[in-house]
């Protein structure tokens, strides 16, 4: 049994989608980051960076924060969605790290400046939108000859997809990136992804491109 501490954000959904995909039993505990639940001393004991997601594995008592670490842990625990060794494993880690260092922080800045504070910082809006389009182009190119980013459907796809699901916030037209659009729709159709998207509460249907 896994305890998942999460909220309805891209980083949180990575973990709930993986838990749904693996079929591991888990309990979701909402950490409402709009109400500062992430600063509660009980949460800081398992997530000292005061950010979601975090898990506690009741099988061994281990706690983990950082979505990338959580995905690797759950893949290793179940033997699913990441090769156990060899080049395939490192390709999955490569694209997982690309997400952690690229789309996560950069698209997060797009949400901050373009969606929530438009017109306040034109330089930042231009800078982060330019970077967002660069990252979408990289992803589109990677998906040119592949169905998924690193071979088989993996934790790398599960890490990237929730960030792309905010394409409307990012003012990105997925029709500009046809491989990303096809990949996005394929993953959105997975029942486990649909269930994981609604954890810890339903926020409406998955956004779909026109
Ligand atoms: N690198 C972290 C980032 C986690 C993160 O930024 N989580 C956001 C929600 S998506 C959060 O908890 N924000 C709370 C806050 O800003 O105080 C991860 O991948 O787990």
Coordinates of N, CA and C and ligand atoms in Angstrom, one line a residue:
X1 N 0.8 -1.2 0.0 CA 0.0 0.0 0.0 C 0.9 1.3 0.0
X2 N 0.5 2.2 -0.9 CA 1.3 3.4 -1.0 C 0.4 4.6 -0.5
X3 N 0.9 5.5 0.3 CA 0.2 6.7 0.6 C 0.8 7.8 -0.4
X4 N -0.1 8.4 -1.1 CA 0.3 9.4 -2.1 C -0.3 10.8 -1.6
X5 N 0.7 11.7 -1.4 CA 0.3 13.1 -1.0 C 0.4 14.0 -2.3
X6 N -0.7 14.5 -2.7 CA -0.8 15.1 -4.0 C -1.8 16.2 -4.2
X7 N -1.8 16.9 -5.3 CA -2.8 17.9 -5.7 C -3.0 17.8 -7.2
X8 N -4.0 18.5 -7.7 CA -4.4 18.4 -9.1 C -3.5 19.3 -10.0
X9 N -2.2 18.9 -10.0 CA -1.2 19.7 -10.8 C -0.4 18.7 -11.7
X10 N 0.3 19.2 -12.7 CA 1.1 18.2 -13.5 C 2.0 17.3 -12.7
X11 N 2.7 17.9 -11.7 CA 3.7 17.0 -11.0 C 2.9 16.0 -10.2
X12 N 1.8 16.4 -9.6 CA 1.0 15.4 -8.8 C 0.5 14.3 -9.7
X13 N 0.0 14.7 -10.9 CA -0.6 13.7 -11.7 C 0.4 12.7 -12.3
X14 N 1.6 13.1 -12.4 CA 2.6 12.0 -12.8 C 2.5 10.8 -11.9
X15 N 2.5 11.1 -10.6 CA 2.5 10.0 -9.6 C 1.2 9.2 -9.6
X16 N 0.1 9.9 -9.7 CA -1.2 9.2 -9.6 C -1.4 8.4 -10.9
X17 N -1.0 8.9 -12.1 CA -1.1 8.2 -13.3 C -0.2 6.9 -13.2
X18 N 1.0 7.0 -12.7 CA 1.8 5.8 -12.6 C 1.2 4.8 -11.6
X19 N 0.7 5.3 -10.5 CA 0.0 4.3 -9.6 C -1.2 3.6 -10.2
X20 N -1.9 4.4 -11.0 CA -3.1 3.8 -11.7 C -2.6 2.8 -12.7
X21 N -1.5 3.1 -13.5 CA -1.0 2.3 -14.5 C -0.4 0.9 -13.9
X22 N 0.2 1.0 -12.8 CA 0.8 -0.2 -12.2 C -0.2 -1.1 -11.5
X23 N -1.3 -0.4 -11.1 CA -2.3 -1.2 -10.3 C -2.0 -1.3 -8.8
X24 N -0.9 -0.7 -8.4 CA -0.5 -0.8 -7.0 C -1.7 -0.2 -6.1
X25 N -2.0 -0.8 -5.0 CA -3.0 -0.1 -4.2 C -2.4 1.1 -3.5
X26 N -3.2 2.2 -3.5 CA -2.8 3.4 -2.9 C -3.9 4.2 -2.3
X27 N -3.5 5.1 -1.4 CA -4.5 6.0 -0.8 C -4.0 7.4 -1.1
X28 N -4.9 8.2 -1.7 CA -4.5 9.6 -2.1 C -4.9 10.5 -0.9
X29 N -3.9 11.3 -0.5 CA -4.2 12.4 0.5 C -4.0 13.7 -0.1
X30 N -5.1 14.5 -0.2 CA -5.0 15.8 -0.8 C -4.1 16.8 0.0
X31 N -3.2 17.4 -0.7 CA -2.4 18.5 -0.1 C -2.8 19.7 -0.9
X32 N -3.7 20.5 -0.4 CA -4.2 21.7 -1.1 C -3.1 22.8 -1.1
X33 N -2.4 22.9 -2.2 CA -1.3 23.9 -2.2 C -1.8 25.4 -2.2
X34 N -3.1 25.5 -2.5 CA -3.6 26.9 -2.5 C -4.0 27.3 -1.0
X35 N -4.0 26.3 -0.2 CA -4.3 26.6 1.3 C -3.0 26.4 2.1
X36 N -1.9 26.3 1.5 CA -0.6 26.1 2.2 C -0.5 24.8 3.0
X37 N -1.2 23.8 2.6 CA -1.1 22.5 3.2 C 0.3 21.9 3.1
X38 N 1.0 22.4 2.1 CA 2.4 21.8 1.8 C 3.4 22.3 2.9
X39 N 3.0 23.3 3.7 CA 3.9 23.7 4.8 C 3.6 23.1 6.1
X40 N 2.6 22.3 6.2 CA 2.2 21.6 7.5 C 3.4 20.8 8.0
X41 N 3.8 20.9 9.2 CA 4.9 20.1 9.8 C 4.8 18.6 9.5
X42 N 3.6 18.0 9.5 CA 3.5 16.6 9.2 C 3.9 16.3 7.8
X43 N 3.5 17.2 6.8 CA 3.9 17.0 5.4 C 5.4 17.2 5.2
X44 N 6.0 18.2 5.9 CA 7.4 18.5 5.8 C 8.3 17.3 6.2
X45 N 7.7 16.5 7.1 CA 8.5 15.3 7.5 C 8.8 14.4 6.4
X46 N 7.8 14.3 5.4 CA 8.1 13.4 4.3 C 8.5 14.1 3.0
X47 N 8.2 15.4 3.0 CA 8.6 16.2 1.8 C 9.2 17.5 2.3
X48 N 10.5 17.5 2.6 CA 11.1 18.7 3.2 C 11.2 19.9 2.3
X49 N 11.0 19.6 1.0 CA 11.0 20.7 0.0 C 9.6 21.4 -0.1
X50 N 8.7 21.0 0.7 CA 7.3 21.5 0.8 C 6.7 21.6 -0.6
X51 N 6.8 20.6 -1.4 CA 6.1 20.5 -2.7 C 5.6 19.1 -2.9
X52 N 4.4 19.1 -3.6 CA 3.9 17.8 -3.9 C 4.4 17.3 -5.3
X53 N 4.5 16.1 -5.6 CA 3.9 14.9 -4.9 C 5.0 14.3 -3.9
X54 N 4.5 13.5 -3.0 CA 5.3 12.7 -2.1 C 4.6 11.4 -1.9
X55 N 5.4 10.4 -1.6 CA 4.8 9.1 -1.2 C 5.4 8.5 0.0
X56 N 4.6 7.6 0.7 CA 5.2 6.8 1.7 C 4.8 5.4 1.3
X57 N 5.8 4.5 1.3 CA 5.5 3.1 1.0 C 5.3 2.3 2.3
X58 N 4.1 1.9 2.6 CA 3.8 1.3 3.9 C 4.5 -0.1 4.0
X59 N 4.9 -0.6 2.8 CA 5.6 -2.0 2.9 C 6.9 -1.9 3.6
X60 N 7.6 -0.7 3.5 CA 8.9 -0.6 4.1 C 9.1 0.7 4.9
X61 N 8.1 1.6 4.9 CA 8.2 2.8 5.7 C 8.9 3.9 5.0
X62 N 9.4 3.7 3.7 CA 10.2 4.7 3.1 C 9.3 5.9 2.6
X63 N 9.8 7.1 2.8 CA 9.1 8.2 2.2 C 10.0 8.8 1.0
X64 N 9.4 9.4 0.1 CA 10.1 10.0 -1.1 C 9.3 11.2 -1.6
X65 N 10.1 12.2 -1.9 CA 9.6 13.4 -2.6 C 10.2 13.4 -3.9
X66 N 9.9 14.4 -4.8 CA 10.4 14.6 -6.1 C 9.8 13.6 -7.1
X67 N 9.0 14.1 -8.0 CA 8.2 13.2 -8.9 C 9.1 12.2 -9.7
X68 N 10.2 12.7 -10.1 CA 11.1 11.8 -10.9 C 11.6 10.6 -10.1
X69 N 12.0 10.9 -8.9 CA 12.4 9.8 -8.0 C 11.3 8.9 -7.7
X70 N 10.1 9.4 -7.5 CA 8.9 8.6 -7.2 C 8.6 7.7 -8.4
X71 N 8.7 8.2 -9.6 CA 8.4 7.4 -10.8 C 9.5 6.2 -10.9
X72 N 10.7 6.6 -10.7 CA 11.8 5.5 -10.8 C 11.5 4.5 -9.7
X73 N 11.2 4.9 -8.5 CA 11.0 4.0 -7.4 C 9.8 3.0 -7.8
X74 N 8.7 3.6 -8.2 CA 7.5 2.7 -8.5 C 7.8 1.8 -9.7
X75 N 8.6 2.3 -10.7 CA 9.0 1.4 -11.8 C 9.8 0.2 -11.3
X76 N 10.8 0.5 -10.4 CA 11.6 -0.5 -9.9 C 10.9 -1.5 -9.0
X77 N 9.9 -0.9 -8.2 CA 9.2 -1.8 -7.3 C 8.3 -2.8 -8.1
X78 N 7.7 -2.3 -9.2 CA 6.8 -3.2 -9.9 C 7.4 -3.9 -11.1
X79 N 8.6 -3.4 -11.6 CA 9.2 -3.9 -12.8 C 8.4 -3.5 -14.0
X80 N 7.7 -2.4 -13.9 CA 6.9 -1.9 -15.1 C 7.3 -0.5 -15.5
X81 N 7.1 -0.3 -16.8 CA 7.3 1.0 -17.4 C 8.7 1.6 -17.4
X82 N 9.7 0.8 -17.2 CA 11.1 1.2 -17.4 C 11.9 -0.1 -17.5
X83 N 12.7 -0.3 -18.5 CA 13.6 -1.5 -18.6 C 14.5 -1.6 -17.3
X84 N 14.7 -2.8 -16.9 CA 15.5 -3.0 -15.7 C 17.0 -2.7 -15.9
X85 N 17.5 -2.8 -17.1 CA 18.9 -2.5 -17.3 C 19.2 -2.2 -18.8
X86 N 20.4 -1.7 -19.1 CA 20.8 -1.5 -20.5 C 20.4 -0.2 -21.0
X87 N 20.6 0.0 -22.3 CA 20.4 1.3 -23.0 C 19.0 1.8 -22.8
X88 N 18.0 0.8 -22.9 CA 16.6 1.2 -22.8 C 16.3 1.9 -21.5
X89 N 16.9 1.5 -20.4 CA 16.7 2.1 -19.1 C 17.2 3.5 -19.1
X90 N 18.4 3.7 -19.7 CA 19.0 5.0 -19.6 C 18.3 6.0 -20.6
X91 N 17.7 5.5 -21.6 CA 16.9 6.3 -22.5 C 15.7 6.8 -21.8
X92 N 15.1 6.0 -21.0 CA 13.9 6.4 -20.2 C 14.3 7.5 -19.2
X93 N 15.5 7.2 -18.5 CA 15.9 8.2 -17.5 C 16.3 9.5 -18.2
X94 N 16.9 9.4 -19.4 CA 17.3 10.6 -20.2 C 16.1 11.5 -20.4
X95 N 15.0 10.9 -20.9 CA 13.8 11.7 -21.2 C 13.1 12.2 -19.9
X96 N 13.2 11.3 -18.9 CA 12.6 11.7 -17.6 C 13.4 13.0 -17.1
X97 N 14.7 13.0 -17.2 CA 15.5 14.1 -16.7 C 15.3 15.3 -17.6
X98 N 15.0 15.1 -18.9 CA 14.7 16.2 -19.8 C 13.4 16.9 -19.3
X99 N 12.4 16.1 -18.9 CA 11.2 16.7 -18.4 C 11.5 17.4 -17.1
X100 N 12.3 16.8 -16.2 CA 12.5 17.5 -14.9 C 13.2 18.8 -15.0
X101 N 14.1 18.9 -16.0 CA 14.9 20.1 -16.1 C 14.4 21.0 -17.2
X102 N 13.5 20.6 -18.1 CA 13.0 21.4 -19.2 C 11.5 21.7 -19.0
X103 N 10.6 20.9 -19.5 CA 9.2 21.3 -19.5 C 8.7 21.6 -18.1
X104 N 9.1 20.9 -17.1 CA 8.6 21.1 -15.7 C 8.8 22.6 -15.4
X105 N 10.1 23.0 -15.1 CA 10.3 24.4 -14.7 C 9.9 25.4 -15.8
X106 N 10.2 25.2 -17.0 CA 10.0 26.2 -18.0 C 8.5 26.4 -18.3
X107 N 7.7 25.3 -18.4 CA 6.3 25.5 -18.7 C 5.6 26.1 -17.4
X108 N 6.2 25.7 -16.2 CA 5.7 26.3 -15.0 C 5.8 27.8 -15.0
X109 N 6.9 28.3 -15.6 CA 7.1 29.8 -15.7 C 6.1 30.4 -16.7
X110 N 5.8 29.6 -17.8 CA 4.8 30.1 -18.7 C 3.4 30.2 -18.0
X111 N 3.1 29.2 -17.2 CA 1.8 29.3 -16.4 C 1.8 30.6 -15.6
X112 N 2.9 30.8 -14.9 CA 3.0 32.0 -14.0 C 2.9 33.3 -14.7
X113 N 3.6 33.5 -15.8 CA 3.7 34.8 -16.4 C 2.5 35.0 -17.5
X114 N 2.3 33.9 -18.3 CA 1.4 34.0 -19.4 C -0.1 33.8 -19.0
X115 N -0.3 32.8 -18.1 CA -1.7 32.6 -17.7 C -2.1 33.5 -16.5
X116 N -1.3 33.5 -15.5 CA -1.7 34.2 -14.3 C -1.3 35.7 -14.2
X117 N -0.3 36.1 -14.9 CA 0.1 37.5 -14.8 C 0.4 38.1 -16.1
X118 N -0.6 38.0 -17.1 CA -0.3 38.5 -18.4 C -0.1 40.0 -18.4
X119 N 0.8 40.5 -19.2 CA 1.0 41.9 -19.4 C 1.9 42.5 -18.3
X120 N 2.3 41.8 -17.3 CA 3.1 42.4 -16.2 C 4.6 42.3 -16.5
X121 N 5.0 41.3 -17.3 CA 6.4 41.1 -17.5 C 6.6 40.6 -18.9
X122 N 6.5 41.5 -19.9 CA 6.6 41.1 -21.3 C 7.8 40.3 -21.7
X123 N 9.0 40.8 -21.1 CA 10.2 40.1 -21.3 C 10.1 38.6 -20.9
X124 N 9.6 38.4 -19.7 CA 9.5 37.0 -19.2 C 8.5 36.2 -20.0
X125 N 7.4 36.8 -20.4 CA 6.4 36.1 -21.2 C 7.1 35.6 -22.5
X126 N 7.8 36.6 -23.2 CA 8.5 36.2 -24.4 C 9.5 35.1 -24.2
X127 N 10.3 35.3 -23.2 CA 11.4 34.4 -22.9 C 10.9 32.9 -22.7
X128 N 9.9 32.8 -21.8 CA 9.4 31.5 -21.5 C 8.5 30.9 -22.6
X129 N 7.8 31.7 -23.3 CA 7.1 31.2 -24.4 C 8.0 30.6 -25.5
X130 N 9.1 31.4 -25.7 CA 10.1 30.9 -26.8 C 10.7 29.6 -26.3
X131 N 11.0 29.5 -25.1 CA 11.5 28.2 -24.5 C 10.5 27.1 -24.6
X132 N 9.3 27.4 -24.3 CA 8.2 26.4 -24.4 C 8.1 25.9 -25.9
X133 N 8.1 26.8 -26.8 CA 8.0 26.3 -28.2 C 9.3 25.5 -28.6
X134 N 10.4 25.9 -28.1 CA 11.6 25.1 -28.4 C 11.5 23.7 -27.8
X135 N 10.9 23.6 -26.6 CA 10.8 22.3 -26.0 C 9.7 21.4 -26.8
X136 N 8.6 22.1 -27.2 CA 7.6 21.4 -28.0 C 8.2 20.8 -29.3
X137 N 9.1 21.6 -29.9 CA 9.7 21.2 -31.1 C 10.6 20.0 -30.9
X138 N 11.4 20.1 -29.8 CA 12.3 18.9 -29.4 C 11.4 17.7 -29.3
X139 N 10.3 17.8 -28.5 CA 9.4 16.6 -28.3 C 8.8 16.1 -29.6
X140 N 8.4 17.1 -30.4 CA 7.8 16.7 -31.7 C 8.8 15.9 -32.6
X141 N 10.1 16.4 -32.6 CA 11.1 15.7 -33.4 C 11.4 14.3 -32.8
X142 N 11.5 14.2 -31.5 CA 11.7 12.9 -30.9 C 10.6 11.9 -31.2
X143 N 9.4 12.4 -31.4 CA 8.2 11.5 -31.6 C 8.0 11.3 -33.1
X144 N 8.9 11.8 -33.9 CA 8.8 11.7 -35.4 C 8.8 10.2 -35.8
X145 N 9.8 9.4 -35.2 CA 9.9 8.0 -35.7 C 9.5 7.1 -34.5
X146 N 8.9 7.6 -33.5 CA 8.6 6.7 -32.3 C 7.2 7.0 -31.9
X147 N 6.5 5.9 -31.4 CA 5.2 6.1 -30.8 C 5.3 6.9 -29.5
X148 N 6.3 6.5 -28.7 CA 6.5 7.1 -27.3 C 7.9 7.6 -27.2
X149 N 8.2 8.4 -26.2 CA 9.4 9.2 -26.2 C 10.7 8.3 -26.1
X150 N 10.6 7.2 -25.4 CA 11.8 6.4 -25.2 C 11.5 4.9 -25.5
X151 N 10.9 4.7 -26.7 CA 10.6 3.3 -27.0 C 9.2 2.9 -26.6
X152 N 9.1 2.0 -25.7 CA 7.8 1.6 -25.2 C 7.2 2.7 -24.3
X153 N 5.9 2.7 -24.1 CA 5.3 3.6 -23.1 C 5.9 3.5 -21.8
X154 N 6.4 4.6 -21.2 CA 7.2 4.5 -20.0 C 6.9 5.7 -19.0
X155 N 7.7 5.6 -17.9 CA 7.6 6.7 -16.9 C 8.0 8.1 -17.6
X156 N 8.8 8.0 -18.6 CA 9.2 9.3 -19.3 C 7.9 9.9 -19.9
X157 N 7.1 9.1 -20.6 CA 5.8 9.7 -21.1 C 4.9 10.2 -20.0
X158 N 4.9 9.4 -18.9 CA 4.0 9.8 -17.8 C 4.4 11.1 -17.1
X159 N 5.8 11.4 -17.2 CA 6.3 12.6 -16.6 C 6.0 13.8 -17.5
X160 N 6.1 13.6 -18.8 CA 5.9 14.7 -19.8 C 4.4 15.1 -20.0
X161 N 3.6 14.0 -20.2 CA 2.2 14.2 -20.6 C 1.4 15.2 -19.7
X162 N 1.5 15.1 -18.4 CA 0.7 16.1 -17.6 C 1.0 17.5 -17.9
X163 N 2.3 17.8 -18.3 CA 2.7 19.2 -18.6 C 2.1 19.6 -19.9
X164 N 2.0 18.7 -20.9 CA 1.4 19.0 -22.2 C -0.1 19.2 -22.0
X165 N -0.7 18.5 -21.0 CA -2.1 18.7 -20.8 C -2.5 20.1 -20.5
X166 N -1.6 20.9 -20.2 CA -1.9 22.4 -19.9 C -1.5 23.2 -21.2
X167 N -1.6 22.6 -22.4 CA -1.3 23.3 -23.6 C -2.1 24.6 -23.7
X168 N -3.4 24.6 -23.2 CA -4.2 25.8 -23.4 C -3.7 26.9 -22.5
X169 N -3.3 26.6 -21.3 CA -2.7 27.6 -20.4 C -1.5 28.2 -21.1
X170 N -0.8 27.4 -21.9 CA 0.5 27.8 -22.5 C 0.3 28.5 -23.8
X171 N -1.0 28.6 -24.2 CA -1.4 29.2 -25.5 C -0.7 28.5 -26.7
X172 N -0.5 27.2 -26.5 CA 0.2 26.4 -27.6 C -0.9 25.7 -28.4
X173 N -0.8 25.8 -29.7 CA -1.7 25.1 -30.6 C -1.1 23.7 -30.9
X174 N -1.6 22.7 -30.5 CA -1.0 21.3 -30.7 C -0.9 21.0 -32.2
X175 N -1.8 21.6 -33.0 CA -1.7 21.4 -34.4 C -0.4 21.8 -35.0
X176 N 0.3 22.7 -34.3 CA 1.7 23.1 -34.8 C 2.7 21.9 -34.6
X177 N 2.3 21.0 -33.7 CA 3.2 19.9 -33.4 C 2.5 18.6 -33.5
X178 N 2.3 18.1 -34.8 CA 1.4 17.0 -35.0 C 1.8 15.7 -34.3
X179 N 3.1 15.4 -34.2 CA 3.6 14.2 -33.5 C 3.2 14.3 -32.0
X180 N 3.4 15.5 -31.4 CA 3.0 15.7 -30.0 C 1.5 15.5 -29.8
X181 N 0.7 16.0 -30.8 CA -0.7 15.9 -30.7 C -1.1 14.4 -30.7
X182 N -0.6 13.7 -31.7 CA -0.9 12.2 -31.8 C -0.5 11.5 -30.5
X183 N 0.7 11.7 -30.0 CA 1.1 11.1 -28.8 C 0.2 11.5 -27.6
X184 N -0.1 12.8 -27.5 CA -0.9 13.3 -26.4 C -2.3 12.6 -26.4
X185 N -2.9 12.5 -27.6 CA -4.2 11.9 -27.7 C -4.2 10.4 -27.4
X186 N -3.1 9.7 -27.8 CA -2.9 8.3 -27.5 C -2.9 8.0 -26.0
X187 N -2.1 8.9 -25.3 CA -2.0 8.7 -23.9 C -3.3 9.1 -23.1
X188 N -3.9 10.1 -23.6 CA -5.1 10.6 -23.0 C -6.2 9.5 -23.1
X189 N -6.2 8.6 -24.0 CA -7.2 7.6 -24.2 C -7.0 6.4 -23.2
X190 N -5.9 6.4 -22.5 CA -5.6 5.3 -21.6 C -6.5 5.4 -20.4
X191 N -7.3 4.4 -20.0 CA -8.1 4.5 -18.8 C -7.4 4.8 -17.6
X192 N -6.2 4.3 -17.4 CA -5.4 4.6 -16.2 C -5.0 6.1 -16.1
X193 N -4.7 6.6 -17.3 CA -4.4 8.1 -17.3 C -5.6 8.9 -16.9
X194 N -6.7 8.5 -17.5 CA -8.0 9.2 -17.1 C -8.3 9.1 -15.7
X195 N -8.0 8.0 -15.1 CA -8.3 7.9 -13.6 C -7.3 8.7 -12.8
X196 N -6.0 8.6 -13.2 CA -4.9 9.3 -12.5 C -5.1 10.8 -12.6
X197 N -5.6 11.3 -13.7 CA -5.8 12.7 -13.9 C -6.8 13.3 -12.9
X198 N -7.7 12.5 -12.4 CA -8.8 13.0 -11.5 C -8.4 12.8 -10.1
X199 N -7.1 12.5 -9.8 CA -6.7 12.4 -8.4 C -6.0 13.7 -7.9
X200 N -6.2 14.2 -6.7 CA -7.1 13.7 -5.7 C -8.6 14.1 -5.8
X201 N -8.9 14.9 -6.9 CA -10.3 15.2 -7.1 C -10.5 15.6 -8.6
X202 N -11.8 15.4 -9.0 CA -12.1 15.6 -10.4 C -12.1 17.1 -10.7
X203 N -11.4 17.5 -11.7 CA -11.3 18.9 -12.1 C -11.9 19.1 -13.5
X204 N -12.7 18.1 -14.0 CA -13.3 18.1 -15.3 C -12.5 17.3 -16.3
X205 N -13.0 17.2 -17.5 CA -12.3 16.3 -18.5 C -10.9 16.7 -18.9
X206 N -10.2 15.8 -19.4 CA -8.8 16.1 -19.9 C -9.0 17.0 -21.1
X207 N -8.2 18.1 -21.1 CA -8.3 19.0 -22.3 C -7.9 18.3 -23.6
X208 N -8.7 18.5 -24.6 CA -8.3 17.8 -25.9 C -8.2 18.9 -27.0
X209 N -7.2 18.7 -27.8 CA -6.9 19.7 -28.9 C -8.0 19.6 -30.0
X210 N -8.2 20.7 -30.6 CA -9.2 20.8 -31.7 C -8.7 20.0 -32.9
Ligands
LIG1 N1 10.7 19.1 -8.8 C1 9.5 18.8 -8.0 C2 8.5 20.0 -8.3 C3 7.3 19.8 -7.5 C4 6.4 21.1 -7.5 O1 6.8 22.1 -8.0 N2 5.2 20.9 -7.1 C5 4.3 22.0 -7.0 C6 2.9 21.6 -7.7 S1 3.1 21.2 -9.4 C7 4.0 22.4 -5.6 O2 3.9 21.6 -4.7 N3 3.9 23.7 -5.4 C8 3.7 24.2 -4.0 C9 4.2 25.6 -3.8 O3 4.6 26.2 -4.8 O4 4.3 26.0 -2.7 C10 8.9 17.5 -8.5 O5 9.0 17.2 -9.7 O6 8.3 16.8 -7.7

